CSV table of C-alpha atoms in Angstrom, one decimal:
chain,number,residue,atom,x,y,z
A,1,MET,CA,-173.7,60.4,-76.8
A,2,LYS,CA,-173.0,62.6,-73.4
A,3,ILE,CA,-174.4,65.4,-72.8
A,4,SER,CA,-174.4,67.5,-70.0
A,5,ILE,CA,-176.5,70.7,-69.3
A,6,THR,CA,-176.1,73.8,-66.9
A,7,GLY,CA,-178.4,76.4,-65.4
A,8,ASP,CA,-178.9,79.9,-65.9
A,9,SER,CA,-175.4,81.8,-66.4
A,10,ILE,CA,-176.1,85.5,-65.5
A,11,LEU,CA,-172.4,86.7,-65.3
A,12,MET,CA,-172.3,90.5,-64.7
A,13,SER,CA,-169.2,91.1,-64.4
A,14,PRO,CA,-165.2,89.3,-66.0
A,15,LEU,CA,-163.7,86.3,-63.6
A,16,PRO,CA,-161.6,87.7,-61.6
A,17,ASP,CA,-157.9,85.8,-61.0
A,18,SER,CA,-159.4,85.0,-57.8
A,19,TYR,CA,-161.9,82.6,-58.5
A,20,THR,CA,-159.9,79.2,-58.7
A,21,ASP,CA,-162.7,76.2,-59.7
A,22,LEU,CA,-163.2,77.4,-63.7
A,23,ASP,CA,-160.2,74.2,-64.1
A,24,ALA,CA,-162.4,71.7,-62.3
A,25,VAL,CA,-166.0,72.8,-63.8
A,26,LYS,CA,-165.3,72.8,-67.0
A,27,GLY,CA,-163.2,69.4,-66.8
A,28,TYR,CA,-166.9,67.7,-65.8
A,29,ILE,CA,-168.8,70.0,-68.3
A,30,THR,CA,-166.4,69.0,-71.1
A,31,GLU,CA,-166.7,65.4,-70.5
A,32,ALA,CA,-170.0,65.4,-73.0
A,33,ASP,CA,-169.9,65.4,-76.0
A,34,VAL,CA,-172.7,68.0,-76.3
A,35,ARG,CA,-172.2,70.7,-73.6
A,36,ILE,CA,-175.0,72.8,-73.4
A,37,ASN,CA,-176.2,76.0,-70.9
A,38,ASN,CA,-179.3,78.8,-70.9
A,39,LEU,CA,-177.7,82.3,-71.0
A,40,GLU,CA,-180.0,84.7,-68.9
A,41,MET,CA,-178.5,87.8,-70.3
A,42,VAL,CA,-178.8,90.2,-73.0
A,43,LEU,CA,-175.4,91.3,-74.5
A,44,SER,CA,-174.9,94.5,-75.6
A,45,ASP,CA,-172.7,97.8,-75.5
A,46,TYR,CA,-175.7,99.5,-73.2
A,47,ASP,CA,-176.5,101.3,-76.4
A,48,CYS,CA,-180.0,99.4,-76.5
A,49,PHE,CA,-182.8,100.2,-74.9
A,50,ALA,CA,-184.3,99.0,-72.7
A,51,SER,CA,-188.2,97.4,-72.7
A,52,THR,CA,-191.3,98.9,-70.3
A,53,TYR,CA,-190.9,95.1,-69.5
A,54,CYS,CA,-188.1,93.3,-67.7
A,55,GLY,CA,-187.1,89.8,-66.1
A,56,GLY,CA,-187.5,91.0,-63.1
A,57,LEU,CA,-184.5,94.0,-63.4
A,58,TRP,CA,-183.1,94.5,-67.1
A,59,LEU,CA,-180.1,92.3,-67.5
A,60,THR,CA,-177.5,93.1,-69.4
A,61,ALA,CA,-173.5,92.8,-70.0
A,62,PRO,CA,-170.8,93.4,-73.2
A,63,ALA,CA,-170.1,90.6,-75.3
A,64,ALA,CA,-167.0,89.4,-73.9
A,65,ARG,CA,-169.4,87.8,-70.9
A,66,LEU,CA,-169.7,85.5,-73.8
A,67,ASP,CA,-167.2,84.8,-74.1
A,68,ASP,CA,-165.6,84.2,-70.8
A,69,VAL,CA,-169.2,81.8,-70.1
A,70,LEU,CA,-167.1,79.5,-72.7
A,71,GLN,CA,-164.6,78.9,-71.0
A,72,TYR,CA,-166.3,76.6,-69.6
A,73,GLY,CA,-167.0,74.6,-72.6
A,74,PHE,CA,-170.3,74.8,-73.7
A,75,ASN,CA,-171.2,73.9,-77.3
A,76,CYS,CA,-174.8,75.1,-77.1
A,77,PHE,CA,-177.5,77.6,-76.2
A,78,GLY,CA,-181.0,78.6,-74.8
A,79,PHE,CA,-182.2,81.9,-75.2
A,80,ALA,CA,-185.7,81.7,-73.7
A,81,ASN,CA,-186.4,83.0,-70.4
A,82,ASN,CA,-188.0,86.3,-68.9
A,83,HIS,CA,-184.5,88.6,-69.8
A,84,THR,CA,-184.1,87.2,-73.3
A,85,MET,CA,-186.7,91.2,-74.2
A,86,ASP,CA,-185.1,92.7,-71.7
A,87,TYR,CA,-183.2,95.3,-74.0
A,88,SER,CA,-185.8,94.8,-76.9
A,89,TYR,CA,-185.1,93.8,-80.0
A,90,GLY,CA,-182.5,96.2,-80.2
A,91,GLY,CA,-181.0,93.6,-77.6
A,92,LEU,CA,-182.2,90.2,-78.3
A,93,GLU,CA,-180.7,91.1,-82.4
A,94,SER,CA,-177.1,92.1,-80.6
A,95,THR,CA,-176.6,89.3,-78.3
A,96,LEU,CA,-178.1,86.6,-81.6
A,97,ALA,CA,-175.1,88.2,-83.0
A,98,ALA,CA,-172.7,87.7,-80.4
A,99,LEU,CA,-173.3,84.2,-80.9
A,100,LYS,CA,-173.5,83.7,-84.4
A,101,GLU,CA,-169.7,85.6,-84.2
A,102,ARG,CA,-168.2,82.6,-81.6
A,103,SER,CA,-170.5,79.7,-83.5
A,104,ALA,CA,-172.0,79.0,-80.9
A,105,PRO,CA,-175.7,77.5,-81.7
A,106,VAL,CA,-178.7,79.1,-79.8
A,107,CYS,CA,-182.3,77.8,-79.8
A,108,GLY,CA,-185.1,79.8,-78.4
A,109,ALA,CA,-185.9,83.3,-79.6
A,110,GLY,CA,-184.8,84.6,-83.4
A,111,MET,CA,-186.1,86.8,-85.6
A,112,SER,CA,-189.4,84.9,-85.6
A,113,LEU,CA,-191.7,82.1,-84.5
A,114,ALA,CA,-190.4,79.3,-87.4
A,115,GLU,CA,-186.7,80.7,-86.2
A,116,ALA,CA,-187.3,80.6,-82.1
A,117,THR,CA,-189.0,77.3,-82.1
A,118,ALA,CA,-186.5,75.4,-83.9
A,119,PRO,CA,-183.4,73.0,-82.7
A,120,ALA,CA,-179.6,74.4,-82.5
A,121,THR,CA,-178.4,71.3,-83.9
A,122,VAL,CA,-175.1,70.2,-82.3
A,123,HIS,CA,-172.7,67.4,-85.1
A,124,THR,CA,-170.7,65.4,-83.1
A,125,ASP,CA,-168.8,61.7,-83.7
A,126,LYS,CA,-171.2,59.9,-81.9
A,127,GLY,CA,-174.2,61.2,-83.3
A,128,SER,CA,-176.6,64.6,-83.8
A,129,VAL,CA,-178.9,66.1,-81.6
A,130,ALA,CA,-181.0,68.4,-81.6
A,131,VAL,CA,-181.4,71.3,-78.3
A,132,LEU,CA,-185.1,73.1,-78.3
A,133,CYS,CA,-185.6,76.1,-75.7
A,134,ILE,CA,-188.5,77.2,-74.9
A,135,SER,CA,-190.0,80.0,-71.4
A,136,SER,CA,-193.3,80.1,-70.1
A,137,THR,CA,-191.7,83.2,-68.1
A,138,CYS,CA,-192.2,86.5,-69.5
A,139,ASP,CA,-194.0,89.4,-70.9
A,140,ASP,CA,-196.1,88.5,-73.7
A,141,ALA,CA,-194.7,91.2,-75.8
A,142,ALA,CA,-191.7,89.5,-75.9
A,143,ARG,CA,-193.5,86.8,-77.8
A,144,ALA,CA,-192.3,86.4,-81.0
A,145,GLY,CA,-195.1,86.0,-84.1
A,146,ASP,CA,-195.4,84.6,-87.9
A,147,PRO,CA,-196.0,86.6,-90.1
A,148,GLY,CA,-199.6,87.1,-92.1
A,149,HIS,CA,-201.1,87.4,-95.9
A,150,ALA,CA,-198.4,91.2,-95.5
A,151,ILE,CA,-197.3,91.9,-92.6
A,152,PRO,CA,-193.7,90.2,-91.4
A,153,ALA,CA,-192.8,88.2,-88.8
A,154,ARG,CA,-191.8,89.5,-85.2
A,155,PRO,CA,-188.7,88.7,-83.3
A,156,GLY,CA,-188.8,87.4,-79.5
A,157,LEU,CA,-188.8,84.1,-77.7
A,158,ASN,CA,-190.1,81.2,-77.8
A,159,MET,CA,-193.3,81.3,-75.1
A,160,LEU,CA,-195.2,78.4,-73.9
A,161,ARG,CA,-198.2,80.2,-73.0
A,162,HIS,CA,-200.6,78.6,-70.5
A,163,SER,CA,-204.3,79.6,-68.7
A,164,GLU,CA,-205.1,78.9,-65.3
A,165,THR,CA,-208.1,78.3,-63.8
A,166,PHE,CA,-209.0,78.4,-59.8
A,167,ALA,CA,-211.8,77.1,-58.1
A,168,VAL,CA,-213.9,77.7,-54.9
A,169,ASN,CA,-217.1,77.1,-53.0
A,170,ALA,CA,-220.7,78.6,-53.3
A,171,ALA,CA,-219.6,80.9,-50.6
A,172,HIS,CA,-216.5,82.3,-52.0
A,173,MET,CA,-218.4,82.1,-54.9
A,174,LYS,CA,-220.8,85.1,-53.6
A,175,ALA,CA,-218.2,86.8,-52.0
A,176,LEU,CA,-216.5,87.3,-55.4
A,177,GLU,CA,-219.4,88.1,-56.9
A,178,GLU,CA,-220.1,90.3,-53.9
A,179,ILE,CA,-216.4,92.3,-54.6
A,180,ALA,CA,-217.1,92.6,-58.6
A,181,ALA,CA,-220.4,94.1,-57.8
A,182,ALA,CA,-219.1,96.7,-55.9
A,183,THR,CA,-215.7,97.3,-57.1
A,184,HIS,CA,-217.0,97.6,-60.8
A,185,VAL,CA,-213.8,95.6,-61.5
A,186,ASN,CA,-214.7,93.4,-64.6
A,187,GLY,CA,-216.7,96.9,-66.3
A,188,ARG,CA,-213.9,96.5,-69.2
A,189,ILE,CA,-214.1,92.7,-69.1
A,190,ASN,CA,-218.2,92.5,-69.4
A,191,ASN,CA,-218.7,95.5,-72.2
A,192,SER,CA,-216.1,93.0,-73.8
A,193,LYS,CA,-217.8,90.2,-73.9
A,194,ARG,CA,-221.0,91.9,-74.7
A,195,GLY,CA,-219.3,93.0,-77.7
A,196,GLY,CA,-217.8,90.0,-78.4
A,197,TYR,CA,-214.5,91.4,-78.2
A,198,THR,CA,-214.1,88.7,-75.3
A,199,VAL,CA,-214.6,85.2,-75.0
A,200,SER,CA,-217.5,84.0,-72.3
A,201,LYS,CA,-216.6,80.7,-71.3
A,202,PRO,CA,-219.3,78.9,-69.6
A,203,GLY,CA,-219.2,77.8,-66.0
A,204,VAL,CA,-216.1,80.8,-65.6
A,205,PHE,CA,-217.0,84.3,-63.8
A,206,ASN,CA,-214.1,86.3,-63.9
A,207,LEU,CA,-212.0,88.6,-61.2
A,208,GLY,CA,-210.5,91.0,-63.9
A,209,THR,CA,-208.1,88.4,-65.3
A,210,LEU,CA,-208.8,85.9,-63.2
A,211,GLU,CA,-210.9,82.9,-63.7
A,212,PHE,CA,-213.1,81.0,-61.4
A,213,VAL,CA,-215.0,78.0,-61.4
A,214,GLN,CA,-217.3,76.6,-58.4
A,215,ASP,CA,-216.7,73.5,-56.5
A,216,GLU,CA,-216.2,72.4,-53.8
A,217,ASN,CA,-213.1,71.2,-53.9
A,218,GLU,CA,-211.0,74.3,-53.9
A,219,GLY,CA,-207.7,74.8,-55.9
A,220,LYS,CA,-206.2,75.9,-58.9
A,221,CYS,CA,-205.4,74.0,-61.9
A,222,SER,CA,-203.1,74.8,-65.1
A,223,ALA,CA,-203.0,74.2,-68.8
A,224,PRO,CA,-200.3,74.6,-71.5
A,225,HIS,CA,-201.7,76.8,-74.7
A,226,PRO,CA,-202.9,73.5,-77.1
A,227,GLN,CA,-201.0,76.2,-80.3
A,228,ASP,CA,-197.8,76.6,-78.4
A,229,MET,CA,-198.2,71.9,-77.5
A,230,ALA,CA,-199.3,71.6,-81.1
A,231,ARG,CA,-196.6,73.7,-82.3
A,232,MET,CA,-193.3,72.6,-79.6
A,233,GLN,CA,-195.0,68.3,-81.2
A,234,ASN,CA,-194.6,69.3,-84.7
A,235,ALA,CA,-190.8,70.8,-83.9
A,236,VAL,CA,-189.6,67.5,-81.3
A,237,GLU,CA,-190.8,65.1,-83.8
A,238,GLU,CA,-189.8,66.9,-86.6
A,239,ALA,CA,-185.8,67.1,-85.3
A,240,LYS,CA,-186.5,63.2,-83.8
A,241,LYS,CA,-186.7,62.1,-87.7
A,242,THR,CA,-183.4,64.3,-88.3
A,243,HIS,CA,-181.3,63.5,-85.2
A,244,ASP,CA,-179.9,61.2,-82.8
A,245,TYR,CA,-180.8,62.5,-79.6
A,246,VAL,CA,-183.6,65.6,-78.8
A,247,VAL,CA,-183.3,67.6,-75.7
A,248,VAL,CA,-185.7,70.2,-74.6
A,249,CYS,CA,-184.6,73.2,-72.2
A,250,PHE,CA,-188.0,75.2,-70.3
A,251,HIS,CA,-187.2,78.2,-68.5
A,252,SER,CA,-190.0,78.6,-65.5
A,253,HIS,CA,-191.3,80.9,-62.4
A,254,GLU,CA,-195.2,79.4,-61.7
A,255,ILE,CA,-195.1,77.4,-58.7
A,256,LYS,CA,-198.5,75.0,-58.1
A,257,GLY,CA,-198.8,76.7,-55.3
A,258,ASP,CA,-196.9,78.8,-52.5
A,259,ASP,CA,-194.1,76.5,-52.8
A,260,ASP,CA,-190.6,78.0,-55.0
A,261,GLU,CA,-189.7,74.1,-55.9
A,262,GLU,CA,-192.9,72.6,-56.6
A,263,PRO,CA,-193.3,72.6,-60.9
A,264,ASP,CA,-196.6,74.0,-61.6
A,265,TYR,CA,-199.3,71.7,-63.5
A,266,PHE,CA,-198.9,72.9,-66.4
A,267,ILE,CA,-195.2,72.6,-66.6
A,268,GLU,CA,-196.1,68.3,-66.3
A,269,ALA,CA,-198.0,67.9,-68.8
A,270,PHE,CA,-195.6,70.0,-71.4
A,271,ALA,CA,-193.0,68.2,-69.7
A,272,ARG,CA,-193.9,64.9,-69.8
A,273,ALA,CA,-196.4,65.6,-73.4
A,274,CYS,CA,-191.9,66.1,-75.3
A,275,ILE,CA,-191.1,63.1,-73.8
A,276,ASP,CA,-194.0,61.5,-75.7
A,277,TRP,CA,-193.3,63.3,-78.9
A,278,GLY,CA,-189.8,61.4,-79.0
A,279,ALA,CA,-187.3,64.0,-76.5
A,280,ASP,CA,-185.3,62.2,-74.7
A,281,ALA,CA,-184.4,64.7,-72.2
A,282,VAL,CA,-186.3,67.6,-70.9
A,283,VAL,CA,-184.4,69.8,-68.5
A,284,GLY,CA,-185.6,73.1,-66.8
A,285,SER,CA,-184.9,76.3,-65.2
A,286,GLY,CA,-186.1,79.5,-64.3
A,287,THR,CA,-186.7,79.6,-60.0
A,288,HIS,CA,-183.1,79.5,-59.5
A,289,GLN,CA,-184.2,76.6,-57.2
A,290,ILE,CA,-183.7,72.8,-57.8
A,291,LYS,CA,-186.7,71.0,-58.3
A,292,ALA,CA,-186.9,67.1,-57.7
A,293,VAL,CA,-186.1,64.6,-61.1
A,294,GLU,CA,-189.0,62.3,-62.8
A,295,LEU,CA,-188.1,59.4,-64.9
A,296,TYR,CA,-190.7,59.5,-67.3
A,297,ARG,CA,-191.0,56.5,-69.4
A,298,GLY,CA,-187.8,55.6,-68.8
A,299,ARG,CA,-185.6,59.6,-69.2
A,300,PRO,CA,-185.3,62.1,-67.2
A,301,ILE,CA,-187.1,65.3,-66.6
A,302,PHE,CA,-185.3,67.6,-64.2
A,303,TYR,CA,-188.2,70.1,-63.6
A,304,SER,CA,-185.4,72.9,-62.9
A,305,ILE,CA,-181.4,72.3,-62.5
A,306,ALA,CA,-181.2,76.3,-60.7
A,307,ASN,CA,-178.6,78.3,-61.9
A,308,PHE,CA,-174.9,78.1,-63.0
A,309,ILE,CA,-173.8,82.0,-63.1
A,310,PHE,CA,-175.9,83.9,-61.3
A,311,GLN,CA,-174.6,87.4,-60.4
A,312,SER,CA,-178.0,88.9,-60.8
A,313,GLU,CA,-176.7,91.5,-58.3
A,314,LYS,CA,-174.4,93.4,-60.6
A,315,PRO,CA,-175.0,94.5,-63.4
A,316,ALA,CA,-173.0,98.2,-64.0
A,317,GLU,CA,-176.2,99.8,-65.7
A,318,LEU,CA,-179.8,100.1,-65.3
A,319,PRO,CA,-182.3,101.6,-67.1
A,320,SER,CA,-183.6,105.1,-65.4
A,321,ASP,CA,-186.9,102.1,-65.3
A,322,TYR,CA,-185.3,100.3,-62.6
A,323,HIS,CA,-185.3,103.3,-60.4
A,324,ASP,CA,-188.8,104.2,-60.5
A,325,ARG,CA,-189.7,101.3,-59.6
A,326,TYR,CA,-188.6,101.3,-56.1
A,327,GLY,CA,-189.3,105.3,-55.9
A,328,ILE,CA,-185.2,105.7,-56.4
A,329,ASP,CA,-183.1,109.3,-57.4
A,330,ARG,CA,-182.8,108.4,-60.7
A,331,SER,CA,-178.4,109.9,-60.1
A,332,LYS,CA,-178.5,106.7,-58.2
A,333,THR,CA,-175.6,104.1,-59.8
A,334,ALA,CA,-177.2,101.2,-60.9
A,335,ALA,CA,-174.7,99.0,-58.1
A,336,GLU,CA,-176.7,102.4,-55.2
A,337,ALA,CA,-179.6,102.0,-56.3
A,338,LEU,CA,-179.5,98.3,-56.6
A,339,PHE,CA,-178.0,98.4,-52.3
A,340,ILE,CA,-180.7,100.4,-51.7
A,341,ARG,CA,-183.2,97.8,-53.1
A,342,SER,CA,-182.1,95.0,-51.3
A,343,ALA,CA,-181.6,97.4,-47.9
A,344,GLY,CA,-178.2,97.0,-47.9
A,345,GLY,CA,-177.5,93.8,-48.8
A,346,THR,CA,-180.0,92.0,-46.7
A,347,ARG,CA,-183.3,91.1,-48.7
A,348,GLY,CA,-184.0,89.3,-52.5
A,349,LEU,CA,-182.4,86.3,-54.4
A,350,GLU,CA,-179.2,87.0,-53.1
A,351,THR,CA,-179.6,86.6,-49.7
A,352,GLU,CA,-180.7,82.7,-49.6
A,353,PHE,CA,-177.9,79.8,-50.4
A,354,LYS,CA,-180.8,77.3,-51.8
A,355,ASN,CA,-180.3,79.8,-54.7
A,356,TYR,CA,-176.3,79.8,-55.4
A,357,LYS,CA,-176.5,75.7,-55.1
A,358,GLY,CA,-177.1,74.1,-58.4
A,359,LEU,CA,-176.9,70.8,-60.4
A,360,ILE,CA,-174.9,69.7,-63.8
A,361,PRO,CA,-176.4,66.6,-65.0
A,362,MET,CA,-174.6,64.4,-67.0
A,363,LEU,CA,-176.9,61.6,-69.5
A,364,GLU,CA,-174.7,59.0,-71.4
A,365,PHE,CA,-176.9,57.3,-73.9
A,366,ASP,CA,-175.4,54.4,-76.4
A,367,GLY,CA,-177.4,54.0,-79.1
A,368,ASP,CA,-181.4,54.2,-77.5
A,369,ALA,CA,-180.6,53.5,-74.4
A,370,LEU,CA,-180.2,55.6,-71.9
A,371,LYS,CA,-177.6,54.1,-69.9
A,372,ARG,CA,-176.6,56.3,-66.9
A,373,ILE,CA,-177.3,59.7,-65.2
A,374,LEU,CA,-174.9,62.0,-63.4
A,375,ILE,CA,-174.9,64.9,-61.5
A,376,LYS,CA,-172.2,66.7,-60.5
A,377,PRO,CA,-173.3,69.4,-57.7
A,378,VAL,CA,-172.2,73.1,-57.8
A,379,GLU,CA,-172.4,75.4,-54.7
A,380,LEU,CA,-172.0,79.2,-56.5
A,381,GLY,CA,-169.9,80.6,-54.0
A,382,PHE,CA,-172.1,81.6,-51.8
A,383,TYR,CA,-170.1,81.5,-48.4
A,384,HIS,CA,-166.7,82.4,-49.7
A,385,GLU,CA,-164.8,85.4,-48.5
A,386,ASP,CA,-164.1,86.6,-52.0
A,387,LYS,CA,-167.2,88.4,-52.7
A,388,SER,CA,-165.5,88.8,-56.3
A,389,VAL,CA,-166.5,85.0,-56.8
A,390,LYS,CA,-170.1,85.1,-55.5
A,391,GLY,CA,-172.2,83.9,-57.8
A,392,LEU,CA,-169.2,81.6,-60.2
A,393,PRO,CA,-169.6,77.7,-60.1
A,394,HIS,CA,-167.9,76.5,-57.3
A,395,ASN,CA,-166.8,72.1,-56.7
A,396,ALA,CA,-169.9,71.4,-54.0
A,397,SER,CA,-167.9,70.6,-50.8
A,398,ASP,CA,-169.3,67.6,-48.8
A,399,ALA,CA,-171.9,68.8,-46.9
A,400,VAL,CA,-173.7,71.0,-49.5
A,401,THR,CA,-173.1,67.7,-51.6
A,402,GLU,CA,-175.1,65.8,-49.5
A,403,GLU,CA,-177.6,68.5,-48.6
A,404,ILE,CA,-178.1,68.6,-52.6
A,405,LEU,CA,-178.9,64.9,-52.1
A,406,GLY,CA,-180.7,65.0,-49.4
A,407,THR,CA,-183.1,67.7,-51.6
A,408,LEU,CA,-183.2,65.8,-54.2
A,409,ARG,CA,-184.7,62.9,-52.6
A,410,ALA,CA,-187.5,64.9,-50.8
A,411,LEU,CA,-188.7,66.7,-53.4
A,412,SER,CA,-188.5,63.7,-56.5
A,413,ALA,CA,-189.8,61.5,-53.7
A,414,PRO,CA,-193.6,61.7,-54.9
A,415,TYR,CA,-192.8,60.7,-58.2
A,416,GLY,CA,-190.4,57.7,-57.4
A,417,THR,CA,-187.3,58.7,-58.2
A,418,ALA,CA,-184.3,57.2,-55.8
A,419,PHE,CA,-180.5,58.4,-55.8
A,420,ARG,CA,-177.0,57.8,-54.3
A,421,ARG,CA,-174.4,59.0,-53.9
A,422,GLU,CA,-171.2,58.1,-56.5
A,423,GLY,CA,-168.4,59.6,-55.0
A,424,GLU,CA,-168.3,63.6,-55.5
A,425,LEU,CA,-171.4,63.4,-57.9
A,426,ILE,CA,-175.2,62.1,-57.3
A,427,GLU,CA,-176.3,58.6,-59.7
A,428,VAL,CA,-180.0,59.2,-60.5
A,429,ILE,CA,-181.1,55.0,-60.6
A,430,LEU,CA,-182.6,54.1,-63.2
A,431,PRO,CA,-185.2,51.3,-63.6
C-alpha cells in the first residue's frame, strides 16, 4: 500500500496553459494507491454570505477550481482548517456538495460533529484506508456540535480545542495583579466567577482571557482539550477496527514560542496520542512552512508539510468586512484591496519564499510494516518569471531540494529523525 499526502490547496484561478509541471507532480502523486489533499478554500459561486470571522482573509472560488485540483489525481480530501467556515453554513454546504458531486471522499467537516469527526474511506485492491481530519485553528463559532435532546446538531468542522497556561515568577505575577487592578481588565470575569458562571481554577490568575500561574520556571504550556481527545481516540480506534490503515491529518497555526517552525506542545501530545490509538501516520499543515518530522513508535508524524497550492493573494471577490478591517474604501475591487493591504506586494506571506516550499510524503506499507518513506520536495513558483504560475507546485530544483533537506535535518534533529538524499527525492531513514 502506498499513500501520498499533500499540503494545503488554495487555488483561486484556473491553471494557466503556461503551467508545465502538472504531469510531473501528478505522476509522483499517482504512484500512490491513496492520494490525500487538504482543501483550504470554500467552493461557491460567490452566492454565500461571509462569516464575521475568517482564517486570515475570506477564501472562496468556483467549484471549477476543484476540478483543477482533481487533475493532480487525488482521491481523498480533508476539509478541516481555518478557512472552512469563511462563508458560513452556505459555503460549507456548497463545498461538501461539490465534493459529493465528484464522488470525492471528504473528512473534517459536516452537518454535525459526528459527521465532521467521521473518517473518509478509500478502498483499494491493496486494502482500505481511513482518513480523519481535524483543525486546532479556527474561530470557536466554526466548531461542529452534537444535537441536544430537542436541539439539532450544528454544522461545522472537527476542532481540536486546547488550553494555554503561562508561568511567571513572583515579581511578574505581582505586576500582572497591579495591571489588573489598575485597568479593571478582570471586572467581567470576576463577576462571572462570583456568579458561578465561570469556574475558578485554584492557583490560576486571569488577565482577561489569559491564564497565569506562579512559578520561577517561566514559560508556556498547552494541552489538548480532554473531550476532543476522547472523541478522536474513539474515532481512530473504531476506524482501525474496520480499515487496514488509518491516517490522521491536522491543521494548526499554533506555535510554542516565536518561531513558526515549532509545533505547539499540545500538537505534539495530540499527534503522539493518535499513534498510540492506532494511527499509521499523522500529517500536519497550517502555518505554511515546513516543520519537523518525528518517528514515534515506528510511525511518522509530519508536523507540517506546508503548502501544495498557495494563491491566497488571488481571490476574485471579498466581503466588505475585509475592506473595513484595513480601512480600505469599499469601492475598491478585491485585487485593489489586497494590493493596498500588502503595501504593493511588499509585505505578507506572499513575499517570503519559505511559504512557497512544500513536501509530498509517500508512505509505503507491506502489511503492518512501514517499509519506506520518501518525500518529494516542491517549490511553488515563487521565483518564476511567469507570475501566473506563482503558487502552483513545481519540481524542486537541485538547490531547493538541498535547502529543504537542510531544513528538515535542522528542525527534526531534536526528534532524532535522519534523512538522506535519494535522487530528486528525500528519504526518511527508518530505524
